[in-house]
GROMACS .gro file of C-alpha atoms in nm:
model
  133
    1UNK     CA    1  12.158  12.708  13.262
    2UNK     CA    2  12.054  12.904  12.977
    3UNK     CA    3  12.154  13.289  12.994
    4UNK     CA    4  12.440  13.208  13.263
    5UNK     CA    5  12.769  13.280  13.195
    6UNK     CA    6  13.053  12.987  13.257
    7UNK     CA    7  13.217  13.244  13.414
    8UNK     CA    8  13.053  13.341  13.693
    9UNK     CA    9  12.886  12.983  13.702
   10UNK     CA   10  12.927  12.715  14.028
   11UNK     CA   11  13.090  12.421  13.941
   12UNK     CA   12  13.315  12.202  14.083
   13UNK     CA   13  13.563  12.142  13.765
   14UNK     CA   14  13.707  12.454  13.624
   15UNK     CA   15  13.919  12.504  13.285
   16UNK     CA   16  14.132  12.705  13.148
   17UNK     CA   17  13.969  12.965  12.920
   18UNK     CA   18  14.258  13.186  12.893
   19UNK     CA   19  14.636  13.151  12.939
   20UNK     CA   20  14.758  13.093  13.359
   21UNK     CA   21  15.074  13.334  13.327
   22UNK     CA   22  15.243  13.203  13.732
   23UNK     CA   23  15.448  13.532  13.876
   24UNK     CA   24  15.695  13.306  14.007
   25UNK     CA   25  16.017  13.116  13.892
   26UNK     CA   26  16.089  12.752  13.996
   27UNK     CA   27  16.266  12.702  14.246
   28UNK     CA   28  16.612  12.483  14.250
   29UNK     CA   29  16.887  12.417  14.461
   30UNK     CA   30  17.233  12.542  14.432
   31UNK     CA   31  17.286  12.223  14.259
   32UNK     CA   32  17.033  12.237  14.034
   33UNK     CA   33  16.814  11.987  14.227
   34UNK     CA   34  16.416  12.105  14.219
   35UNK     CA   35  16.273  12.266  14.562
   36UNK     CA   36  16.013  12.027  14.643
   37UNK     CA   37  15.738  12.166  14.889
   38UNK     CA   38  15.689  11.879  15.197
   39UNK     CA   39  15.370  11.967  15.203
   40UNK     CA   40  15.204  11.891  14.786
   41UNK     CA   41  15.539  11.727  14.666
   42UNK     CA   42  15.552  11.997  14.377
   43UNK     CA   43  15.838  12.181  14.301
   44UNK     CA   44  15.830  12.489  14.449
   45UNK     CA   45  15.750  12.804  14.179
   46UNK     CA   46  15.611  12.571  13.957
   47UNK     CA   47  15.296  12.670  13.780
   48UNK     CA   48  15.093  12.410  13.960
   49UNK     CA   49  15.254  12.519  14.272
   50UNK     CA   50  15.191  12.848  14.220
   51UNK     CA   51  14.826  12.758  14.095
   52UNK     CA   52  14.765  12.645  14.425
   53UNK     CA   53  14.951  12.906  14.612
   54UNK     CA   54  14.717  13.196  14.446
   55UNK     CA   55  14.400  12.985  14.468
   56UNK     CA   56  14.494  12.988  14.834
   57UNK     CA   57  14.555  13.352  14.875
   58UNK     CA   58  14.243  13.420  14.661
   59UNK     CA   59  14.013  13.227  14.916
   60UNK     CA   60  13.988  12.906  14.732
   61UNK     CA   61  13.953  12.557  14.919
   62UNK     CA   62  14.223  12.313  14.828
   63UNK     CA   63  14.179  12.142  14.489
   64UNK     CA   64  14.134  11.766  14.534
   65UNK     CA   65  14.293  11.773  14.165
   66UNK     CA   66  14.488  11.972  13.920
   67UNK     CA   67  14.543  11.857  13.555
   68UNK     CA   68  14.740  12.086  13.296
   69UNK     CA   69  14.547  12.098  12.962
   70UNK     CA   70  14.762  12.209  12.654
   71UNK     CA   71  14.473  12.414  12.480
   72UNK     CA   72  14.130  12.587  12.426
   73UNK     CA   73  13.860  12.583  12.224
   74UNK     CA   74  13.737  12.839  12.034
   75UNK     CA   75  13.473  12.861  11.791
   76UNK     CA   76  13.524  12.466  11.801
   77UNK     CA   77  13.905  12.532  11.649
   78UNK     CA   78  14.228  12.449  11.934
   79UNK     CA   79  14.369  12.771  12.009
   80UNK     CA   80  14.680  12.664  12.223
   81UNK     CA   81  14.854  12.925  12.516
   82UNK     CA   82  15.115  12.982  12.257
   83UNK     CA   83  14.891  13.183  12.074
   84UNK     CA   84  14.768  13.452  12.339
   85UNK     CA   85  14.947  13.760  12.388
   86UNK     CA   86  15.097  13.674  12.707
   87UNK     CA   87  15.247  13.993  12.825
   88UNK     CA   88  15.157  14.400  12.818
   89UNK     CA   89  15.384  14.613  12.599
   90UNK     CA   90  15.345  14.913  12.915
   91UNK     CA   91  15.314  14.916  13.248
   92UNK     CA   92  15.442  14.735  13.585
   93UNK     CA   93  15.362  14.358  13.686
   94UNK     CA   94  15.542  14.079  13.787
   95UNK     CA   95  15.588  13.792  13.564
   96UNK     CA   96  15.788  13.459  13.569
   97UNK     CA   97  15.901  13.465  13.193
   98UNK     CA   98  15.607  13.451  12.897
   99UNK     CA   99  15.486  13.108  12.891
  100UNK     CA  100  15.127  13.016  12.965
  101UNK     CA  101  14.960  12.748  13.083
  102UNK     CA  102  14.635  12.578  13.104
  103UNK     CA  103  14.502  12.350  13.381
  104UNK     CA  104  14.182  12.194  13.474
  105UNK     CA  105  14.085  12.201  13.826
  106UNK     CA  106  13.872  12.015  14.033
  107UNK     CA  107  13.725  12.119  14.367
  108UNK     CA  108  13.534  11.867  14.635
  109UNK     CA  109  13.289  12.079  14.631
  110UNK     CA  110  13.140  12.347  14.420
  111UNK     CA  111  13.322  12.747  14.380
  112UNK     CA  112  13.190  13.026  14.259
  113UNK     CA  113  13.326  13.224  13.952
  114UNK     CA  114  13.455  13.423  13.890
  115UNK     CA  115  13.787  13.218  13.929
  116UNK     CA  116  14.127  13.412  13.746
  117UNK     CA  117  14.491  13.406  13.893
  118UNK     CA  118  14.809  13.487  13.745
  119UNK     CA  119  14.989  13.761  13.605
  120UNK     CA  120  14.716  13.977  13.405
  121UNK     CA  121  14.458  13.797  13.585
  122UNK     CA  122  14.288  14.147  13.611
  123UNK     CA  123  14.331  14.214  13.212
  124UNK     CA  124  14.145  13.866  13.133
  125UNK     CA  125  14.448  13.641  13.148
  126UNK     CA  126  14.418  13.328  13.380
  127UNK     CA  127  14.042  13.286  13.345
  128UNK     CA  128  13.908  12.995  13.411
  129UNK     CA  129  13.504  12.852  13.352
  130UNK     CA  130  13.273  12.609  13.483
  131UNK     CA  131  13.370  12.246  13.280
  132UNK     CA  132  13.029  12.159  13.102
  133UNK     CA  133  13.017  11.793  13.207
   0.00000   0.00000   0.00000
């Protein structure tokens, strides 16, 4: 609607506005086999895996999808996660590693913004906003 932010919108497909950052490493076995979780079949530390695990702990129903997306748009120019400062030059938080990542999410039913997970979540990293469909 006109005047509402895709932010704090209600939607049930969310994307990636800014860079997911997970605070977790993958997990692997001693042999270097991938931890797979019983319970999603994901690797366990993954980012999707730990997508879902702070969507959880955040209050989130389950996703009925996940999708990684390898960019943005802004301004109508790709911006990929590359690009973002990823990390803060002071200060404590956990982090597993620099990379970020970008996902599209779809719910069964529609969520409330404002949705944001990850490392820096609370400094505008891992936003997400309502997919205009």
């Amino acid at each position: 609607a006109r005047g509402e932010s895709p932010l704090l919108a209600e939607s049930r497909s969310w994307v990636s506005r800014t860079p997911f950052i997970p605070t977790r490493h993958p997990k692997a076995t001693r042999a270097g086999a991938p931890k797979i979780d019983p319970t999603s079949g994901i690797q366990i530390g993954s980012p999707e895996h730990e997508l879902l695990r702070l969507l959880g702990l955040a209050g989130f129903p389950e996703p009925v999808a996940v999708e990684r997306v390898s960019f943005t748009e802004i301004a109508g120019e790709r911006v990929y996660w590359s690009s973002f400062r990823r990390a803060r030059t002071c200060g404590d938080g956990r982090r597993a590693g620099s990379a970020g990542y970008g996902f599209r999410i779809e719910f069964a039913e529609s969520v409330r913004g404002p949705v944001a997970l990850g490392y820096g979540a609370h400094f505008g990293m891992g936003g997400f906003e309502a997919e205009k469909k």
